[in-house]
Coordinates of C-alpha atoms and ligand atoms in Angstrom, one line a residue:
M1 CA -0.1 0.0 -0.2
L2 CA 1.0 3.6 -0.8
S3 CA 0.0 6.5 1.8
I4 CA -0.1 9.7 0.5
I5 CA -0.1 12.3 3.1
V6 CA -1.5 15.9 2.2
P7 CA -0.9 18.8 4.9
C8 CA -3.7 21.3 4.2
Y9 CA -4.3 24.9 5.4
N10 CA -6.8 26.8 3.8
E11 CA -7.1 24.5 0.8
E12 CA -10.7 24.1 0.1
E13 CA -10.1 24.9 -3.7
S14 CA -7.0 22.6 -4.4
I15 CA -8.0 19.7 -2.9
P16 CA -10.5 18.5 -5.5
Y17 CA -7.8 19.4 -8.3
F18 CA -5.3 17.4 -6.2
L19 CA -7.6 14.3 -6.0
E20 CA -8.5 14.5 -9.8
E21 CA -4.6 14.5 -10.8
V22 CA -3.4 12.0 -8.5
N23 CA -6.3 9.5 -9.7
K24 CA -5.1 10.1 -13.2
V25 CA -1.6 8.5 -12.2
K26 CA -3.4 5.8 -10.2
S27 CA -3.3 3.1 -12.7
K28 CA 0.5 3.4 -13.1
L29 CA 1.3 3.2 -9.5
H30 CA 0.3 -0.8 -9.0
H31 CA -0.2 0.0 -5.3
E32 CA -3.4 0.4 -3.2
L33 CA -3.5 4.2 -2.4
E34 CA -4.4 5.7 1.0
F35 CA -4.8 9.3 1.3
I36 CA -4.3 11.3 4.7
F37 CA -5.2 14.4 4.5
I38 CA -4.5 16.7 7.7
N39 CA -6.6 19.9 8.0
D40 CA -4.2 22.2 10.0
G41 CA -6.9 24.4 11.5
S42 CA -8.1 26.0 8.3
Q43 CA -10.3 28.8 8.3
D44 CA -12.0 27.9 5.2
N45 CA -14.2 25.2 4.1
T46 CA -11.2 22.8 4.1
L47 CA -12.9 20.6 6.6
E48 CA -16.2 20.4 4.9
V49 CA -14.5 19.7 1.4
L50 CA -12.6 16.5 3.4
R51 CA -16.0 15.4 4.7
Q52 CA -17.6 15.2 1.6
M53 CA -14.4 13.5 0.0
H54 CA -14.5 10.9 2.4
Q55 CA -18.0 10.3 1.6
R56 CA -16.9 9.9 -2.1
Y57 CA -14.0 7.6 -1.1
P58 CA -14.9 6.0 2.3
S59 CA -12.4 3.4 1.9
E60 CA -9.3 5.4 0.4
L61 CA -9.6 8.8 1.9
R62 CA -9.0 9.3 5.8
Y63 CA -8.5 12.8 7.3
I64 CA -7.3 14.1 10.5
S65 CA -8.3 17.8 11.7
F66 CA -6.4 19.7 14.3
S67 CA -8.0 21.7 17.0
R68 CA -6.2 25.1 15.6
N69 CA -3.4 25.8 13.4
F70 CA -0.5 23.9 14.4
G71 CA 2.1 24.5 11.3
K72 CA 3.0 22.2 8.5
E73 CA 5.5 20.2 10.7
A74 CA 3.1 19.3 13.2
A75 CA 0.6 18.1 10.2
L76 CA 3.3 15.9 8.5
Y77 CA 4.2 14.4 11.7
A78 CA 0.5 13.4 12.3
G79 CA 0.2 12.1 8.8
L80 CA 3.5 10.1 9.3
Q81 CA 2.0 8.6 12.5
A82 CA -1.4 7.6 10.9
A83 CA 0.1 6.2 7.6
K84 CA -0.1 2.6 7.4
G85 CA 1.4 2.0 3.7
D86 CA 4.6 0.2 3.1
L87 CA 5.6 3.2 1.0
V88 CA 4.7 6.6 2.2
T89 CA 4.8 10.0 0.6
V90 CA 4.4 13.6 1.6
M91 CA 2.8 16.0 -1.0
D92 CA 1.4 19.7 -0.9
A93 CA -2.2 20.1 -1.7
D94 CA -1.6 23.0 -4.2
L95 CA -0.1 20.7 -6.9
Q96 CA 3.4 22.2 -6.6
D97 CA 4.4 18.6 -6.2
P98 CA 3.2 17.0 -9.5
P99 CA 2.1 13.6 -9.1
D100 CA 2.8 12.4 -12.5
L101 CA 6.4 12.0 -10.8
L102 CA 5.0 9.5 -8.3
P103 CA 5.1 6.4 -10.9
E104 CA 8.9 6.8 -11.4
M105 CA 9.7 7.4 -8.0
V106 CA 7.8 4.2 -7.2
R107 CA 9.9 2.3 -9.6
L108 CA 13.2 3.8 -8.3
I109 CA 12.7 2.7 -4.9
E110 CA 11.5 -0.9 -6.0
T111 CA 13.8 -1.5 -8.4
E112 CA 17.0 0.4 -7.5
N113 CA 17.0 -0.4 -3.8
Y114 CA 16.8 3.3 -2.7
D115 CA 15.1 4.0 0.7
C116 CA 13.8 7.4 -0.2
I117 CA 13.3 9.4 -3.3
G118 CA 13.4 13.2 -2.7
T119 CA 12.5 16.0 -5.4
R120 CA 14.2 19.1 -5.8
R121 CA 13.2 22.2 -8.1
A122 CA 15.6 22.5 -11.0
D123 CA 15.2 26.3 -10.7
R124 CA 13.6 29.0 -8.6
E125 CA 11.6 30.6 -11.7
G126 CA 8.3 32.9 -10.7
E127 CA 10.1 33.2 -7.1
P128 CA 10.7 36.9 -5.8
V129 CA 14.5 37.8 -6.5
V130 CA 15.0 38.6 -2.8
R131 CA 13.5 35.4 -1.7
S132 CA 15.8 33.5 -4.1
F133 CA 18.9 35.4 -2.8
F134 CA 17.8 34.6 1.0
A135 CA 17.0 30.9 0.3
R136 CA 20.4 30.2 -1.5
A137 CA 22.2 32.2 1.3
F138 CA 20.4 30.0 3.9
Y139 CA 21.3 27.0 2.2
K140 CA 25.0 27.9 1.9
I141 CA 25.1 28.9 5.8
V142 CA 23.4 26.1 7.1
N143 CA 25.5 23.5 5.0
K144 CA 28.6 25.1 6.2
I145 CA 28.0 25.2 9.6
G146 CA 26.1 22.5 10.5
E147 CA 26.6 18.7 10.3
T148 CA 23.4 17.7 8.5
E149 CA 23.4 18.3 4.8
M150 CA 20.4 20.1 3.5
V151 CA 20.0 20.1 -0.3
D152 CA 19.2 23.3 -1.9
G153 CA 15.6 23.5 -3.5
A154 CA 14.7 20.2 -2.0
R155 CA 11.3 20.2 -1.4
D156 CA 9.1 18.1 1.2
F157 CA 7.9 15.9 -1.7
R158 CA 9.3 12.5 -1.1
L159 CA 8.7 9.0 -1.4
M160 CA 9.9 6.9 1.7
T161 CA 10.1 3.4 2.7
R162 CA 8.3 2.0 6.0
Q163 CA 11.6 1.7 7.5
M164 CA 12.5 5.4 7.0
V165 CA 9.2 6.3 8.3
D166 CA 9.7 4.6 11.3
A167 CA 13.0 6.1 11.9
I168 CA 11.6 9.7 11.5
L169 CA 8.8 8.7 13.9
E170 CA 11.3 7.9 16.6
L171 CA 12.5 11.5 16.5
T172 CA 9.9 13.1 19.0
E173 CA 11.4 16.4 19.5
Y174 CA 8.9 19.3 19.9
N175 CA 10.8 21.5 17.5
R176 CA 10.7 19.8 14.2
F177 CA 12.5 21.1 11.0
S178 CA 11.7 18.4 8.5
K179 CA 14.1 19.1 6.1
G180 CA 16.8 18.6 8.7
I181 CA 15.4 15.3 10.0
F182 CA 14.9 13.8 6.6
S183 CA 18.4 14.0 6.2
W184 CA 19.7 13.3 9.9
V185 CA 18.3 9.7 9.6
G186 CA 20.3 8.8 6.9
F187 CA 19.2 5.9 4.2
D188 CA 20.1 5.9 0.7
T189 CA 18.2 9.2 -1.0
K190 CA 18.1 9.9 -4.5
Y191 CA 17.0 13.3 -5.9
I192 CA 15.0 13.8 -8.9
S193 CA 14.6 17.5 -10.4
Y194 CA 11.6 19.0 -11.9
E195 CA 10.5 22.3 -13.0
N196 CA 9.1 24.8 -10.6
R197 CA 5.3 25.2 -11.0
E198 CA 2.7 27.5 -9.6
R199 CA 0.2 26.4 -7.2
V200 CA -3.2 25.5 -8.8
A201 CA -5.6 27.7 -6.4
G202 CA -5.4 29.7 -3.1
E203 CA -2.4 31.4 -1.8
T204 CA 0.9 30.4 -0.1
S205 CA 0.6 30.8 3.6
W206 CA 4.5 31.9 3.8
S207 CA 5.4 35.6 4.3
F208 CA 8.8 36.6 4.0
W209 CA 9.2 37.0 7.7
K210 CA 7.6 33.6 8.4
L211 CA 10.0 32.2 6.1
F212 CA 13.1 34.1 8.0
K213 CA 12.0 32.7 11.2
Y214 CA 11.8 29.2 9.8
S215 CA 15.1 29.4 8.4
I216 CA 16.7 30.6 11.7
D217 CA 14.8 27.8 13.5
G218 CA 16.6 25.2 10.6
I219 CA 20.0 26.7 11.8
I220 CA 19.4 26.5 15.5
N221 CA 17.7 23.0 15.7
F222 CA 20.5 21.4 13.7
S223 CA 23.8 23.3 14.8
D224 CA 25.6 24.8 17.6
A225 CA 27.7 26.8 15.5
P226 CA 26.2 30.0 16.4
L227 CA 27.3 29.3 20.0
N228 CA 30.5 28.3 18.7
I229 CA 30.9 31.8 16.9
A230 CA 29.8 33.7 19.8
S231 CA 32.2 32.2 21.8
F232 CA 34.9 32.9 19.3
I233 CA 34.1 36.4 18.9
G234 CA 34.0 37.0 22.7
A235 CA 37.6 35.4 23.0
I236 CA 38.7 37.5 20.1
S237 CA 37.4 40.9 21.6
C238 CA 38.8 39.8 24.9
F239 CA 42.3 39.2 24.0
G240 CA 42.3 42.1 21.6
S241 CA 41.2 44.6 24.3
G242 CA 43.7 43.0 26.9
I243 CA 46.5 44.0 24.6
A244 CA 45.1 47.3 24.1
L245 CA 44.9 47.9 27.9
L246 CA 48.6 46.8 28.2
F247 CA 49.5 49.3 25.3
I248 CA 47.9 52.1 27.1
I249 CA 49.1 51.4 30.7
V250 CA 52.6 51.5 29.1
R251 CA 52.0 54.7 26.9
A252 CA 50.6 56.2 30.1
L253 CA 53.7 55.1 32.4
L254 CA 56.3 56.3 29.6
F255 CA 54.6 59.6 28.3
G256 CA 52.0 60.7 30.8
D257 CA 48.2 60.5 30.5
P258 CA 46.6 62.9 28.1
T259 CA 42.9 62.8 28.6
S260 CA 41.6 62.1 24.7
G261 CA 39.8 59.8 22.9
W262 CA 36.2 60.1 24.3
P263 CA 34.5 59.1 20.8
S264 CA 36.7 56.1 20.3
L265 CA 36.0 55.1 23.8
V266 CA 32.1 55.4 23.5
S267 CA 32.2 53.4 20.2
I268 CA 34.2 50.5 21.6
L269 CA 31.8 50.7 24.8
L270 CA 28.8 50.4 22.5
F271 CA 30.2 47.7 20.2
V272 CA 31.2 45.5 23.0
G273 CA 27.8 46.1 24.7
G274 CA 26.0 45.1 21.4
L275 CA 28.3 41.9 21.0
Q276 CA 27.0 41.1 24.6
L277 CA 23.6 41.4 23.5
L278 CA 24.2 39.5 20.4
C279 CA 25.7 36.7 22.0
L280 CA 23.0 36.7 25.0
G281 CA 20.3 36.6 22.3
I282 CA 21.8 33.7 20.6
I283 CA 22.0 31.7 23.9
G284 CA 18.2 32.6 24.7
K285 CA 17.3 31.3 21.3
Y286 CA 18.8 28.0 22.3
I287 CA 17.4 28.2 26.2
G288 CA 13.7 28.9 24.4
K289 CA 14.2 25.7 22.3
I290 CA 15.1 23.8 25.4
F291 CA 12.2 25.3 27.3
L292 CA 9.7 24.2 25.0
E293 CA 11.1 20.8 24.6
T294 CA 11.0 20.1 28.3
K295 CA 7.3 21.0 28.6
K296 CA 6.9 17.9 26.4
R297 CA 3.6 19.1 25.1
P298 CA 2.0 17.2 22.2
Q299 CA 2.8 18.5 18.5
F300 CA -0.9 18.8 17.8
I301 CA -4.4 18.1 19.1
V302 CA -6.7 16.2 17.0
K303 CA -10.3 17.6 17.0
E304 CA -11.8 15.4 14.4
T305 CA -11.2 12.5 12.3
E306 CA -13.2 10.6 9.5
K307 CA -14.0 8.0 12.6
N308 CA -15.4 10.7 14.9
V309 CA -17.4 13.2 12.5
K310 CA -19.0 15.8 14.7
R311 CA -22.5 16.0 14.1
E312 CA -23.8 19.2 11.9
I313 CA -25.6 21.7 14.1
Ligands
LIG1 N1 0.3 24.2 5.3 C1 0.0 23.6 6.4 N2 -0.1 24.4 7.6 C2 0.5 25.7 7.6 C3 0.9 26.2 6.3 C4 1.0 25.5 5.3 O1 -0.4 22.3 6.6 O2 0.6 26.4 8.7 C5 0.3 23.3 4.0 C6 -0.4 23.8 2.8 O3 -1.8 23.8 2.9 C7 0.3 23.2 1.5 C8 1.8 23.1 2.2 O4 1.7 23.0 3.6 O5 -0.2 22.0 1.4 C9 2.7 24.0 1.5 O6 2.4 25.3 1.9 P1 2.3 26.2 0.8 O7 2.0 25.9 -0.7 O8 1.7 27.7 1.5 O9 4.0 26.5 0.9 P2 4.9 26.8 -0.4 O10 4.7 25.7 -1.6 O11 4.5 28.2 -1.0 O12 6.4 26.6 0.1
LIG2 MG1 3.0 25.3 -2.1

């Protein structure tokens, strides 16, 4: 069986198109299909659409509806937990992950013994220039400082074996960064490229600010390099100012002490103060993560599934 996990946030328009497209390639998949839609606290009629779709495909289509928006990572996790298939794939509802790649992906896993087939965008066409620039910078930085390799342009769309899914489910951390987790667990992964597509309907829910915060999470969750950098800068400035101090003392002893250099003094003070704040901020980020992690809150709360449908009032 092949499980298809689809996180949905305000996707009422996309879901019917999505099912239609997947059903087109169904005959080429040679697998029984299982759809698991996760309604991530949508504000539109996504849940209603899912209920209808379940009536239409009662044995194939399941859904999980959250009590509020918990984010795509939580939705993915819920889907992976619920999936029963021997092969599991994760897809966006907006058809930016083309279902026509699925038959080829299944073939690669079954005949060439890969554990995971990932996809990546061949280009970033149709994306704002600024966003591409920052995305590239993010992958450069994270691959340089982190131990976990993240592939530029890799999407969450991937096909995995049961073994790999079980490995991912063993990582129960609260702060999930899927791109990192997928590569952290290892296994043989092959990436296939395809051309970028626009979403069929609806709007992207990622603003620039959201993406920025997400990328900071990606760095903090998979690397302690920022802490090392902070300590390094601290050590260097300590050493440097020690030498400067010696120099000043010796100069005062030899040539007397003319009071001068207020502006430079103030700028140095401000510089060091800023540096300390920055380092505190970095440490604070990690402590914040630890705080959330120690609370051991659930990743998501389920309000409704196809098995316990709330009656219409
Ligand atoms: N999504 C979600 N929860 C969120 C935001 C997004 O489940 O809080 C889903 C969304 O419905 C879509 C997928 O994640 O299926 C990717 O989102 P989107 O298309 O907005 O992102 P983009 O493709 O622009 O990166
Ligand atoms: Mg999308």
